[in-house]
XYZ file of C-alpha atoms in Angstrom:
378
model
C -5.743 -19.305 51.618
C -4.101 -20.481 48.382
C -2.409 -17.755 46.376
C -3.918 -16.753 43.049
C -1.345 -16.592 40.275
C -3.403 -15.297 37.364
C -6.449 -13.261 36.437
C -8.055 -16.399 35.008
C -7.903 -18.142 38.391
C -9.430 -15.122 40.122
C -12.270 -14.931 37.621
C -12.822 -18.681 37.727
C -13.779 -18.413 41.394
C -16.599 -16.057 40.463
C -18.149 -18.710 38.191
C -19.150 -16.484 35.305
C -22.143 -17.463 33.247
C -20.424 -17.281 29.857
C -17.095 -17.524 28.075
C -15.769 -16.367 24.766
C -14.892 -19.614 23.017
C -12.316 -19.836 20.252
C -11.853 -23.134 18.492
C -8.420 -23.982 17.138
C -5.368 -26.208 17.223
C -2.337 -25.658 19.439
C 1.127 -25.632 17.888
C 4.648 -24.314 18.338
C 5.969 -21.139 16.664
C 9.512 -19.923 17.394
C 9.504 -22.149 20.481
C 6.260 -20.635 21.844
C 2.833 -22.240 22.174
C 0.402 -20.736 19.672
C -3.218 -21.234 18.667
C -4.107 -20.939 14.978
C -7.682 -20.313 13.931
C -10.025 -18.233 11.787
C -12.450 -15.854 13.487
C -15.273 -13.597 12.294
C -14.794 -9.892 12.898
C -17.772 -9.880 15.279
C -15.805 -12.044 17.711
C -12.546 -10.142 17.253
C -14.309 -6.856 18.030
C -15.157 -8.200 21.485
C -11.809 -9.714 22.480
C -8.935 -7.569 21.206
C -7.073 -4.815 23.026
C -4.221 -2.513 21.951
C -1.261 -1.913 24.254
C 0.199 1.442 23.211
C 3.547 0.492 24.746
C 3.794 -2.302 22.182
C 2.059 -0.778 19.141
C 3.030 2.322 17.198
C 0.621 5.211 16.588
C -1.977 4.827 13.844
C -0.840 6.221 10.475
C -3.927 7.961 8.978
C -2.865 7.422 5.348
C -2.411 3.679 5.861
C -5.726 3.482 7.695
C -7.537 5.293 4.891
C -6.134 2.925 2.261
C -7.224 -0.109 4.262
C -10.727 1.295 4.646
C -10.923 1.857 0.884
C -9.870 -1.752 0.382
C -12.523 -3.083 2.773
C -15.165 -0.994 1.021
C -14.382 -2.874 -2.202
C -15.931 -5.843 -0.444
C -18.855 -3.976 1.115
C -19.792 -1.674 -1.786
C -18.764 -3.707 -4.832
C -18.783 -7.256 -3.456
C -15.241 -7.849 -4.627
C -13.396 -10.557 -2.690
C -10.607 -9.116 -0.550
C -7.779 -10.708 1.399
C -5.877 -9.711 4.529
C -2.780 -11.380 6.009
C -3.331 -13.072 9.350
C -3.454 -11.061 12.578
C -1.213 -11.976 15.509
C -2.338 -11.673 19.145
C -0.895 -12.361 22.560
C -3.032 -13.893 25.306
C -0.452 -13.037 27.999
C -1.398 -16.192 29.870
C -5.108 -15.350 30.006
C -7.808 -17.953 29.354
C -7.369 -21.690 29.247
C -7.316 -24.295 26.508
C -9.639 -27.306 26.701
C -7.731 -30.062 24.920
C -10.693 -32.441 24.880
C -12.855 -30.058 22.826
C -9.971 -28.112 21.226
C -11.455 -24.823 22.410
C -9.714 -21.816 23.955
C -11.935 -20.088 26.512
C -11.655 -16.486 27.655
C -13.505 -14.829 30.500
C -15.592 -11.835 29.325
C -13.128 -9.416 30.963
C -10.011 -11.015 29.454
C -8.532 -9.684 26.225
C -6.127 -10.638 23.450
C -3.440 -8.019 22.832
C -2.571 -7.084 19.251
C 0.985 -7.908 18.181
C 0.587 -7.376 14.418
C -2.509 -6.141 12.570
C -3.541 -3.034 14.484
C -4.271 -0.976 11.358
C -6.392 -3.762 9.871
C -8.476 -4.108 13.019
C -8.932 -0.359 13.440
C -9.990 -0.053 9.779
C -12.728 -2.639 10.324
C -13.683 -0.927 13.598
C -13.980 2.517 11.986
C -16.126 1.214 9.148
C -18.341 -0.619 11.638
C -18.805 2.593 13.655
C -19.540 4.568 10.482
C -22.189 2.067 9.377
C -23.782 2.098 12.821
C -23.992 5.917 12.708
C -25.513 5.739 9.237
C -28.028 3.196 10.505
C -29.090 5.487 13.343
C -29.607 8.403 10.957
C -31.559 6.262 8.509
C -33.757 5.022 11.357
C -34.496 8.575 12.528
C -35.463 9.522 8.968
C -37.445 6.310 8.475
C -35.415 5.433 5.388
C -36.253 1.755 5.532
C -34.596 0.738 2.274
C -31.423 2.477 3.393
C -31.639 0.670 6.729
C -31.866 -2.690 4.951
C -28.827 -1.825 2.815
C -26.735 -0.803 5.831
C -27.883 -3.823 7.831
C -26.754 -6.143 5.040
C -23.312 -4.481 4.963
C -22.979 -4.748 8.737
C -23.871 -8.432 8.600
C -21.170 -9.107 6.024
C -18.680 -6.993 7.966
C -19.341 -8.887 11.205
C -19.074 -12.245 9.421
C -15.837 -11.385 7.598
C -13.282 -14.128 8.436
C -9.763 -13.269 9.580
C -6.891 -15.723 9.972
C -5.551 -15.451 13.508
C -2.542 -16.663 15.468
C -2.526 -16.318 19.258
C 0.665 -16.563 21.290
C -0.562 -18.139 24.497
C 2.022 -17.076 27.070
C 4.430 -14.331 26.051
C 4.874 -11.059 27.933
C 4.812 -7.423 26.772
C 8.593 -7.330 26.271
C 8.444 -10.374 24.010
C 5.507 -8.814 22.156
C 7.535 -5.682 21.424
C 10.392 -7.786 20.098
C 8.028 -9.881 17.972
C 6.332 -6.749 16.602
C 9.740 -5.278 15.721
C 10.908 -8.476 14.030
C 7.718 -8.809 11.995
C 7.808 -5.232 10.742
C 11.488 -5.376 9.797
C 10.815 -8.129 7.291
C 10.583 -6.855 3.666
C 7.273 -8.618 3.080
C 4.654 -7.823 0.499
C 2.394 -10.841 0.861
C -0.852 -8.916 0.632
C 0.288 -7.043 -2.460
C 1.359 -10.213 -4.250
C -1.959 -11.899 -3.534
C -3.762 -8.777 -4.687
C -2.007 -9.163 -8.049
C -3.256 -12.731 -8.321
C -6.792 -11.636 -7.444
C -6.585 -8.551 -9.699
C -7.318 -6.220 -6.778
C -4.777 -3.618 -7.756
C -4.839 0.122 -7.978
C -4.908 2.003 -11.277
C -1.192 2.687 -11.752
C -0.311 -0.842 -10.644
C -2.478 -2.207 -13.459
C -0.993 0.236 -15.969
C 2.552 -0.650 -14.873
C 1.906 -4.393 -15.085
C 0.400 -4.268 -18.564
C 3.049 -1.851 -19.776
C 5.905 -4.015 -18.517
C 4.335 -7.201 -19.822
C 3.018 -6.167 -23.243
C 4.776 -3.017 -24.471
C 7.677 -3.615 -26.853
C 9.504 -0.526 -25.597
C 9.868 -2.091 -22.163
C 12.031 -4.859 -23.607
C 14.843 -2.294 -23.559
C 13.870 -1.105 -20.059
C 13.637 -4.375 -18.204
C 11.302 -4.333 -15.190
C 11.423 -6.848 -12.351
C 7.723 -7.694 -12.008
C 8.350 -10.463 -9.504
C 9.224 -8.260 -6.558
C 7.378 -5.240 -5.208
C 10.165 -2.795 -4.337
C 13.555 -4.361 -4.943
C 14.894 -5.830 -8.153
C 17.202 -8.602 -9.229
C 20.598 -7.558 -10.632
C 19.635 -8.300 -14.223
C 16.810 -5.725 -14.257
C 17.059 -1.952 -14.822
C 13.777 -0.901 -13.144
C 11.902 -2.265 -10.172
C 8.130 -2.636 -10.448
C 7.736 0.003 -7.735
C 9.964 2.471 -9.614
C 7.868 2.083 -12.761
C 4.743 2.958 -10.756
C 6.503 5.995 -9.282
C 7.541 7.203 -12.750
C 3.997 6.823 -14.074
C 2.507 8.812 -11.193
C 5.153 11.507 -11.599
C 4.540 11.712 -15.356
C 0.733 11.812 -15.293
C 0.111 13.639 -12.024
C 3.306 15.553 -11.310
C 3.317 14.018 -7.834
C 5.261 11.587 -5.746
C 3.575 8.234 -5.244
C 2.448 9.042 -1.707
C 0.434 11.996 -3.035
C -1.221 10.240 -5.987
C -4.854 11.209 -6.457
C -6.008 8.880 -9.201
C -4.544 5.604 -7.963
C -7.862 4.064 -6.959
C -9.372 0.622 -7.368
C -12.232 1.707 -9.628
C -11.376 2.753 -13.192
C -12.305 2.238 -16.824
C -10.391 -0.057 -19.154
C -10.223 2.799 -21.668
C -8.298 4.930 -19.149
C -5.787 2.139 -18.630
C -5.210 1.750 -22.366
C -4.848 5.517 -22.861
C -2.223 5.768 -20.129
C -0.356 2.759 -21.534
C -0.270 4.433 -24.957
C 1.019 7.736 -23.558
C 3.577 5.994 -21.331
C 4.817 4.015 -24.331
C 5.357 7.261 -26.247
C 7.208 8.713 -23.271
C 9.582 5.781 -22.857
C 10.169 5.646 -26.610
C 11.203 9.300 -26.401
C 13.604 8.525 -23.548
C 15.222 5.731 -25.527
C 15.580 8.012 -28.547
C 17.027 11.047 -26.754
C 18.968 9.598 -23.818
C 22.100 7.448 -23.648
C 21.470 3.723 -24.038
C 19.952 2.151 -20.897
C 22.665 0.735 -18.665
C 23.317 0.286 -14.994
C 25.559 3.018 -13.728
C 24.364 5.478 -16.390
C 23.266 8.487 -14.251
C 20.140 9.355 -16.194
C 18.728 5.844 -15.742
C 19.027 5.882 -11.949
C 15.728 5.973 -10.091
C 16.020 9.442 -8.547
C 16.792 11.150 -11.858
C 14.110 9.139 -13.661
C 11.467 10.278 -11.168
C 12.708 13.879 -11.325
C 12.654 13.792 -15.125
C 9.091 12.454 -15.172
C 8.009 15.157 -12.714
C 9.410 17.887 -14.946
C 8.055 16.379 -18.174
C 4.609 16.424 -16.565
C 4.948 20.216 -16.249
C 5.817 20.473 -19.948
C 2.992 18.162 -20.992
C 0.227 20.026 -19.143
C 1.145 23.596 -20.074
C -1.832 23.681 -22.438
C -4.220 22.719 -19.641
C -4.392 18.965 -20.178
C -1.841 16.258 -20.846
C -0.576 16.861 -24.378
C 1.721 14.244 -25.865
C 2.878 16.598 -28.635
C 4.059 19.143 -26.072
C 5.802 16.294 -24.250
C 7.537 15.063 -27.403
C 8.653 18.586 -28.253
C 10.122 19.175 -24.783
C 12.081 15.956 -24.977
C 13.979 17.201 -28.027
C 16.305 19.128 -25.686
C 17.301 16.157 -23.523
C 20.494 15.236 -25.449
C 22.052 18.560 -24.413
C 21.569 18.004 -20.687
C 24.675 17.014 -18.690
C 23.364 14.308 -16.378
C 26.714 13.926 -14.639
C 26.523 17.500 -13.325
C 23.375 17.064 -11.217
C 25.083 15.937 -8.023
C 28.408 17.133 -6.697
C 30.718 15.159 -4.459
C 28.885 12.450 -2.489
C 25.440 14.096 -2.720
C 23.895 11.201 -4.641
C 24.718 8.922 -1.710
C 24.551 11.351 1.205
C 21.313 13.250 0.582
C 17.919 11.787 1.587
C 15.993 10.292 -1.305
C 13.429 13.086 -1.602
C 16.232 15.687 -1.525
C 18.039 13.897 -4.357
C 14.869 13.875 -6.450
C 14.213 17.543 -5.693
C 17.774 18.530 -6.594
C 17.594 16.631 -9.893
C 14.193 18.156 -10.688
C 15.493 21.673 -10.051
C 18.587 21.008 -12.186
C 16.418 19.898 -15.121
C 14.082 22.863 -14.651
C 16.975 25.318 -14.582
C 18.335 23.791 -17.767
C 15.014 24.298 -19.585
C 14.750 27.874 -18.346
C 18.213 28.618 -19.715
C 17.768 26.766 -23.013
C 15.339 27.337 -25.853
C 13.925 23.963 -26.954
C 12.902 25.478 -30.299
C 16.470 26.514 -31.123
C 17.769 23.140 -29.915
C 15.373 21.389 -32.220
C 16.313 23.641 -35.144
C 20.013 22.890 -34.716
C 19.342 19.165 -34.607
C 17.152 19.324 -37.697
C 19.823 21.256 -39.637
C 22.543 18.832 -38.757
């Protein structure tokens, strides 16, 4: 009896009645044979598998954000974009060159190399809609059933760009996954800017950096997401962090109002208030320069966090209270915040916390009213 070298050969002997067919062109990527194609989610739901030895655990916060993004498409009919998903066939299936179709047996799966969170987000929404459909059916809410059915149809038909590595093993998958996730890529975010699918503070930051005169003195690198070119003082990401700290008193990861749905009036109001804030910084702080401690990102975030506390003491954000509090800034010794190598040795959050506490202690020890009186007299 001839030996069987693969699962595909074993299944082929059983002559199954159907295959999962995936049309696409073969090519070479990093020396490996790959198939590139676009598939609807309905087909991906039936063929993908997650190997937990290759993939990391799901991060709930990332999953929630992706689900919110998908719901832009389902609830508001906004076009959305996702980077391509990478799979590994691990030698399963066979490619028919004559028809340019890759065929999988029903039991064979494609293993996720990159895109697990995206797939799980679609899966969770699909399961949620199916549960809602069952409840609507039990209650005989026929209009609701039609609405959910339409969403499910669009979800199933949603196209996803896909690349399949035809014959790499689990070890190579782990290496590929590691390499992909080490790259400082922000493709999705950049395309979201082009399609105007950005969150609230991203829109405020973009308009502020582009249109506000005050930002000419505080140059912002709007062409990269996190880093910045040497000629810029702020990165785009830092500006967003400062805005969230100023208006919410939170770090970016804890922002509550950074959604996709918002009013133009709210954007303009935040731009106005942010302009007043940065004008106050320019008036009361040393001139912006690289190497000037107060203009480093950790101190800027800490300062915005504290100024939020001053601005909301009356119950809501009050720009007059903010302007008054800023009168004391010239007396603060920014060089005394960190001692020794703390500004390089401490973790980022610890540096921000230390700077915040230093500023807070200063305000508790000083009387801003007396500071202002002395300045006015002089």
